[in-house]
CSV table of C-alpha atoms and ligand atoms in Angstrom, one decimal:
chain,number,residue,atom,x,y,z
A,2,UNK,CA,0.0,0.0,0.0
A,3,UNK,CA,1.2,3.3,-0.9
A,4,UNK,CA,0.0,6.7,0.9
A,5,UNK,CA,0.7,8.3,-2.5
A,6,UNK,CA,1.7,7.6,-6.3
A,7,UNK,CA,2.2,10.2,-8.9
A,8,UNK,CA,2.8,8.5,-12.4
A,9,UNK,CA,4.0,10.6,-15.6
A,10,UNK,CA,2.0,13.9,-14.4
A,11,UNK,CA,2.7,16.6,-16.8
A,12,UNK,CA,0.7,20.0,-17.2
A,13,UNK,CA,1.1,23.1,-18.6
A,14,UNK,CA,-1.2,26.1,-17.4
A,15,UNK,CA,-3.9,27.5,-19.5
A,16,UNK,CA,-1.2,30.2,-21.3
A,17,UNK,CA,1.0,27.7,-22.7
A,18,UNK,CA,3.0,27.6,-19.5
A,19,UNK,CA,4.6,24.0,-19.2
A,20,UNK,CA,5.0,23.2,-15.8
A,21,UNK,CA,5.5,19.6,-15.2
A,22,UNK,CA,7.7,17.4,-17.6
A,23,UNK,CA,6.9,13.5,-16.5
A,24,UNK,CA,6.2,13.8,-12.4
A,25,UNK,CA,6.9,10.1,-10.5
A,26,UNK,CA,6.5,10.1,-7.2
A,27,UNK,CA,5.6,7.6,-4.8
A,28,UNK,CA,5.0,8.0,-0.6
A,29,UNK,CA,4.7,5.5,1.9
A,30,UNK,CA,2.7,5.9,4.3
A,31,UNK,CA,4.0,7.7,7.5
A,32,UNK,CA,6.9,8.9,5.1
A,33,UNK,CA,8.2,12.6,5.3
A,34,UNK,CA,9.4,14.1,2.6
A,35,UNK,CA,10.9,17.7,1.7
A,36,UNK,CA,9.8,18.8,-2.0
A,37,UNK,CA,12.5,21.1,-2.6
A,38,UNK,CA,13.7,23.1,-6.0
A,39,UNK,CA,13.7,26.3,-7.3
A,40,UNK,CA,11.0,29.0,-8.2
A,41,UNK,CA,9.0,28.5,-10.6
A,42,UNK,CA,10.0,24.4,-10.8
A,43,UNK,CA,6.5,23.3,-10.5
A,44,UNK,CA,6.5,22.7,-6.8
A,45,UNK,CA,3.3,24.5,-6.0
A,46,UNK,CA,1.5,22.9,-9.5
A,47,UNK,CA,2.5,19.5,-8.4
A,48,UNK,CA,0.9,20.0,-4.8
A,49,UNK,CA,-2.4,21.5,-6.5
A,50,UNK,CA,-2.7,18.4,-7.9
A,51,UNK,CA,-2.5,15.9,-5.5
A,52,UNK,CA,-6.5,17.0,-4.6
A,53,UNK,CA,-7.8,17.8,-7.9
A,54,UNK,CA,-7.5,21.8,-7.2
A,55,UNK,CA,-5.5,21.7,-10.9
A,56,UNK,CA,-6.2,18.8,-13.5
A,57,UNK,CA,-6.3,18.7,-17.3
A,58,UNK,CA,-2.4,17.6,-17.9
A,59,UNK,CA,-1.7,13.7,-18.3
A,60,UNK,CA,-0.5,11.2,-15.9
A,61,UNK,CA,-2.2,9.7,-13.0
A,62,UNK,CA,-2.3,10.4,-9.3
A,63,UNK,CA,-3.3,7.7,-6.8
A,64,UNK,CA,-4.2,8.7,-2.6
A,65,UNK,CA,-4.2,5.9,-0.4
A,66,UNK,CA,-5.0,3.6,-3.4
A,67,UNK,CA,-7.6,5.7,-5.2
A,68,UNK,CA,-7.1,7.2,-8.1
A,69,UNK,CA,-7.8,11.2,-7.9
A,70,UNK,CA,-10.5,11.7,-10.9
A,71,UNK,CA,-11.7,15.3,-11.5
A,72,UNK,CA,-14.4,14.2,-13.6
A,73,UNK,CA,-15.5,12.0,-10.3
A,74,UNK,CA,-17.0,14.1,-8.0
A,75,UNK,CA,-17.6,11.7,-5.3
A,76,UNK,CA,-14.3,10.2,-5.5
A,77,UNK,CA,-12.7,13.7,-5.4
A,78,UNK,CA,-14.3,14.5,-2.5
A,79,UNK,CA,-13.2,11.5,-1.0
A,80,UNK,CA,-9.6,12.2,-1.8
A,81,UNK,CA,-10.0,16.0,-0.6
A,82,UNK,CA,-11.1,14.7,2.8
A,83,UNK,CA,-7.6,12.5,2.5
A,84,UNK,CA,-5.0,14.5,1.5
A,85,UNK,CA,-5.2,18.3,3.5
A,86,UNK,CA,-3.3,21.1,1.9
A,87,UNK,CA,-2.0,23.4,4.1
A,88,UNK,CA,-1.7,26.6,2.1
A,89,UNK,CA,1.4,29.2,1.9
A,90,UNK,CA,-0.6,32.0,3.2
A,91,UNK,CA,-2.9,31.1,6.0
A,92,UNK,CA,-5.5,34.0,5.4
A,93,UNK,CA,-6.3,31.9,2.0
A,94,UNK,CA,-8.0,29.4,4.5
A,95,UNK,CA,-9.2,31.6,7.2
A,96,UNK,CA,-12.4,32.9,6.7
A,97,UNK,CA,-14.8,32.3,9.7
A,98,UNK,CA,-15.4,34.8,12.6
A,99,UNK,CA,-14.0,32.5,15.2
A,100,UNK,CA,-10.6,29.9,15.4
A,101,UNK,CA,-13.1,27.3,16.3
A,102,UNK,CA,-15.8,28.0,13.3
A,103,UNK,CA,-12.9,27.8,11.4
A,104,UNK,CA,-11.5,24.6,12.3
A,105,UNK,CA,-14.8,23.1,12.2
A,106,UNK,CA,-15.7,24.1,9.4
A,107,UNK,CA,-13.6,21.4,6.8
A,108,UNK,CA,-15.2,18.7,9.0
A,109,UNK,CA,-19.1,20.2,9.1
A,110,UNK,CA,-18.4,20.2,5.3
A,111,UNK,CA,-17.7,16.2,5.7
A,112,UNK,CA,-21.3,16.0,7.5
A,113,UNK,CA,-19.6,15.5,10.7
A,114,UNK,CA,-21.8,17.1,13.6
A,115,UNK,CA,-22.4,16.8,17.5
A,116,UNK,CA,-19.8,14.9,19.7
A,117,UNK,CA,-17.7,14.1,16.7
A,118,UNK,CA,-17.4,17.6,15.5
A,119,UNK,CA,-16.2,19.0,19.4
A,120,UNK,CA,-13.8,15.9,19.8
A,121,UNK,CA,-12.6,17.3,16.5
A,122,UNK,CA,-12.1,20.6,16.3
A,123,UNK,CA,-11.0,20.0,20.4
A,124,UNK,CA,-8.4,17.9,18.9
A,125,UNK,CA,-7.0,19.7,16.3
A,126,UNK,CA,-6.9,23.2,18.4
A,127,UNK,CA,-4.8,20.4,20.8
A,128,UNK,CA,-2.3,19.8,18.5
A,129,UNK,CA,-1.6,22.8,17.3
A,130,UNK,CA,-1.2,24.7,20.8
A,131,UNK,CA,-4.4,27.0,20.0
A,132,UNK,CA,-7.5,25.3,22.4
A,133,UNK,CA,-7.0,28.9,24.5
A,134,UNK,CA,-7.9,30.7,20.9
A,135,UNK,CA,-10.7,28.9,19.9
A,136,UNK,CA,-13.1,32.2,20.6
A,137,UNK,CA,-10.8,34.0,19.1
A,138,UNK,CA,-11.2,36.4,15.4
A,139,UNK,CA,-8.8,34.7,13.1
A,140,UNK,CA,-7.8,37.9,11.9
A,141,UNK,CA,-6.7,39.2,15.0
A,142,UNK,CA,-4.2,36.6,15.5
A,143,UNK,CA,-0.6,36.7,14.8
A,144,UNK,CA,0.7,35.2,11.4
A,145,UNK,CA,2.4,32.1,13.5
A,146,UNK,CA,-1.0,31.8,15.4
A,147,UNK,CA,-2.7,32.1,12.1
A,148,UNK,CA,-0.7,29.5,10.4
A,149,UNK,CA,-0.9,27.3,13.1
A,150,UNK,CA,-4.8,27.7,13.2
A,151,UNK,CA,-4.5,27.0,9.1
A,152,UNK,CA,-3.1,23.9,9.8
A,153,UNK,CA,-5.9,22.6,12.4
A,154,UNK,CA,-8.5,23.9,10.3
A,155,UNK,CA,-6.7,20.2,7.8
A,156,UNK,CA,-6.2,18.1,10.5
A,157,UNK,CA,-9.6,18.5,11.8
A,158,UNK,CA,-10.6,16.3,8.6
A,159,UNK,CA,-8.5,13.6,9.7
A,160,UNK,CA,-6.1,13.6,6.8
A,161,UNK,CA,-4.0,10.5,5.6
A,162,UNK,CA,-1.1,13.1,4.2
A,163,UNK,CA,-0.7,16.6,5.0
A,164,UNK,CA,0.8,18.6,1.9
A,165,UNK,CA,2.3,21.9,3.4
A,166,UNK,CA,3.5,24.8,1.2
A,167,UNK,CA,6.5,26.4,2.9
A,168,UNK,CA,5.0,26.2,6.6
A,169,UNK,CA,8.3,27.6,7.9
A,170,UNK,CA,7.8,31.4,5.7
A,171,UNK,CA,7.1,34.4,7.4
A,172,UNK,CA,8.0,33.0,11.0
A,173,UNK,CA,10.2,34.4,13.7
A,174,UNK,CA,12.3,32.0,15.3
A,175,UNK,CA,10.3,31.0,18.0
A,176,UNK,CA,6.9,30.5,15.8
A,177,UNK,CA,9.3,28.5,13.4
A,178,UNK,CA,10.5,26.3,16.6
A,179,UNK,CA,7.3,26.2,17.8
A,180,UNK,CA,5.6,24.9,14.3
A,181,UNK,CA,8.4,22.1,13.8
A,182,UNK,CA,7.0,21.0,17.3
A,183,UNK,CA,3.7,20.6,16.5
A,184,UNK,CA,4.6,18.9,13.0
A,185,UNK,CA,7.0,16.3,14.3
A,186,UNK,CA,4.9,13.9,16.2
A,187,UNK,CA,1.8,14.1,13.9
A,188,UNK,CA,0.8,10.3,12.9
A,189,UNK,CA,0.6,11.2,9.0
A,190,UNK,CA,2.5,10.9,6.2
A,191,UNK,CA,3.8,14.5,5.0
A,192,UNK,CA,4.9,16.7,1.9
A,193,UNK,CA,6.6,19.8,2.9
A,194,UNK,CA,7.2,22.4,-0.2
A,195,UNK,CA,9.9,24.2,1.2
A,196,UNK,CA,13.1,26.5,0.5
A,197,UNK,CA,14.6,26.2,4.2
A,198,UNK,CA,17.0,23.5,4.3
A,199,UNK,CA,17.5,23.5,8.3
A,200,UNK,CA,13.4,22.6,8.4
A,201,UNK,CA,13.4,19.8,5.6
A,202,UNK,CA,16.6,18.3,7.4
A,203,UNK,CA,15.0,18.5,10.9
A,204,UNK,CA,11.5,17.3,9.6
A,205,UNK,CA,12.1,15.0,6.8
A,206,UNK,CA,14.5,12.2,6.5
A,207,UNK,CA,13.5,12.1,2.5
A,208,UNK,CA,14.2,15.0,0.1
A,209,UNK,CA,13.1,15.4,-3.4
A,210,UNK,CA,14.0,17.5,-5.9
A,211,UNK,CA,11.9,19.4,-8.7
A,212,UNK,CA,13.6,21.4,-11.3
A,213,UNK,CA,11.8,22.9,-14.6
A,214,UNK,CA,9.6,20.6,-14.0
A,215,UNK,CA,11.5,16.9,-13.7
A,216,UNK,CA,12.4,15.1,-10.4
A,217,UNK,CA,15.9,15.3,-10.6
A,218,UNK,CA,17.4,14.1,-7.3
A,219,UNK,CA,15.2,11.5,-4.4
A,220,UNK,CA,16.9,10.3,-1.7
A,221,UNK,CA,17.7,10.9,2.2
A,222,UNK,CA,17.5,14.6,2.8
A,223,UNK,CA,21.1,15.0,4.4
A,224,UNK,CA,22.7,13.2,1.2
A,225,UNK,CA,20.9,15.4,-1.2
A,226,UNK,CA,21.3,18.7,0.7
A,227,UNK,CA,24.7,17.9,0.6
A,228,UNK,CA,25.5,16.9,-2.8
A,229,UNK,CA,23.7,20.5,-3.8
B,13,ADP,P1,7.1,26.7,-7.7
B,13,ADP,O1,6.0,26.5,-6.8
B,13,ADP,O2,8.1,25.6,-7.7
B,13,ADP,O3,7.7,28.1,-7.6
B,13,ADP,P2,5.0,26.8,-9.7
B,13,ADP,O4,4.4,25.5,-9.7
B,13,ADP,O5,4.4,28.0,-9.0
B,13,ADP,O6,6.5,26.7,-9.2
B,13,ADP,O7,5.3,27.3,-11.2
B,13,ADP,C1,5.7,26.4,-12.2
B,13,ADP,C2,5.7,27.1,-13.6
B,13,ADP,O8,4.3,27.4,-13.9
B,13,ADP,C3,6.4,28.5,-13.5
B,13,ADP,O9,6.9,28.7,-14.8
B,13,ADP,C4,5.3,29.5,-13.2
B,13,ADP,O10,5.6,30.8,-13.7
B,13,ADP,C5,4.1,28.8,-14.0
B,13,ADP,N1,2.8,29.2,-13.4
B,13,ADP,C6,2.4,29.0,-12.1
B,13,ADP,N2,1.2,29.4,-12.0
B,13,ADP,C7,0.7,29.8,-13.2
B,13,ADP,C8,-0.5,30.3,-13.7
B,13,ADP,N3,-1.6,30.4,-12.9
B,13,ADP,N4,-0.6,30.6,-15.0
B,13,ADP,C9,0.5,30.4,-15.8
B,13,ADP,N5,1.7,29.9,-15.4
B,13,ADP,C10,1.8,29.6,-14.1
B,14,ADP,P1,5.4,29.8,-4.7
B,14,ADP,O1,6.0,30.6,-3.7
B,14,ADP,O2,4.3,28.9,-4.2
B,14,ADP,O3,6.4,29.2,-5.6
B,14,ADP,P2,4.7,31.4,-7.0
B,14,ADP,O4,5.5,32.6,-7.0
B,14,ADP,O5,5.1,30.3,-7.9
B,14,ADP,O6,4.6,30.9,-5.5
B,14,ADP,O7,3.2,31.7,-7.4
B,14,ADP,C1,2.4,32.6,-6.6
B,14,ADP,C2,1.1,32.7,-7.3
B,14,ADP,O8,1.2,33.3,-8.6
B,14,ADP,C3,0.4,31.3,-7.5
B,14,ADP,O9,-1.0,31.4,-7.3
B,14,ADP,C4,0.7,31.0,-9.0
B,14,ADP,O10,-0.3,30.2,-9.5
B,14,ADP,C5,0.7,32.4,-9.6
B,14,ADP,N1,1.7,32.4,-10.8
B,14,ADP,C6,3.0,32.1,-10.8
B,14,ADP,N2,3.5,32.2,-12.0
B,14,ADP,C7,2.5,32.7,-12.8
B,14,ADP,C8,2.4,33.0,-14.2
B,14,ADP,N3,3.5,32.9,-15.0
B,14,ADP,N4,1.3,33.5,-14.6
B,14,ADP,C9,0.2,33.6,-13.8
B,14,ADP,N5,0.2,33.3,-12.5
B,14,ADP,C10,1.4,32.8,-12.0
């Protein structure tokens, strides 16, 4: 069983912009892995498709052992509910007038309700340090707080991966500390887009490397950040 399989994924946007050349990728589950590479390599392309947000290229993309479909509805909301996408900038996922609303709201969306829901959203504020916010405006927060309320808002679905787009950006020190803390002990399998090295060595024993579009280097992340 795999948590995730990317076979020959290519896409190019709308414009005529190519942005993946042949993507393989395959995660097992409970691996953590660093997607590293420069700007504009297709690192944020290749994580908007691993839940059907961009589709259209060729190639196929498996969660868990089922197949993400765009023209499947059901089956993409299936694989929405399985693979959370923690985006760069939180306030792209806040939007409710509490912390709480907020983190509820991904798994209200899943029909979840009563019990369930509290345990839920109870659980996820838990884990990322926040419980004492959960009253709180979103917008009022700090960025760290915000970022960290982003990423209960995904867990609250229960996710089998957790795709994060540069989690370490915009944090001071002791927010960036503080994140890696909340990340390391999680019980899913993750993919970190990320340009700080110290963070994909602490948090990921497995590196990969996207460049114009290819894979070109997949291995453990000390070897790879040092043959860079
Ligand atoms: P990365 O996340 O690694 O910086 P992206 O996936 O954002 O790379 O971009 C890959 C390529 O696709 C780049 O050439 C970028 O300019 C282009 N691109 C990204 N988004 C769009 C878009 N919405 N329309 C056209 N081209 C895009
Ligand atoms: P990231 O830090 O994730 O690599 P980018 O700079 O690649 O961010 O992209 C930021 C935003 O701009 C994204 O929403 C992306 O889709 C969009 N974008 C990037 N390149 C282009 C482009 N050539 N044309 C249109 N939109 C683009």
């Amino acid at each position: 069983m795999t948590a995730l399989r990317v076979e020959g994924l290519h896409f190019a946007y709308p414009d005529g912009t190519p942005a993946l050349h042949g993507v393989d990728l395959t995660l097992a589950p409970g691996e953590r892995v660093a997607l590293l590479g420069p700007n504009g390599a297709g690192k944020t392309t290749l994580v908007l498709h691993l839940n059907g947000i961009l589709h259209g290229g060729a190639g196929t993309i498996d969660v868990a052992g089922a197949r993400v479909d765009p023209s499947d509805r059901a089956g993409l909301a299936e694989v929405r509910r399985r693979v959370g996408l923690v985006f760069q900038d939180p306030d792209d996922q806040l939007f409710m007038p509490t912390v709480a609303e907020d983190v509820a709201f991904g798994p209200q969306n899943l029909g979840v309700r009563g019990p369930e829901l509290k345990e839920r959203v109870d659980e996820a504020l838990a884990a990322v340090g926040m419980s004492e916010h959960r009253d709180q405006v979103p917008h009022h927060l700090s960025f760290g707080q915000r970022r960290r309320v982003a990423v209960a808002t995904v867990l609250a679905m229960r996710p089998e991966i957790l795709v994060l787009d540069e989690p370490s950006s915009n944090l001071d020190p002791a927010s960036r500390r503080e994140l890696a803390e909340i990340l390391e002990p999680l019980p899913v399998t993750v993919l970190m887009v990320t340009h700080d090295l110290p963070y994909a060595l602490q948090l990921c024993p497995r590196a990969v490397i996207l460049d114009a579009g290819r894979i070109v280097a997949d291995g453990p992340t000390a070897d790879i950040l040092t043959d860079e």
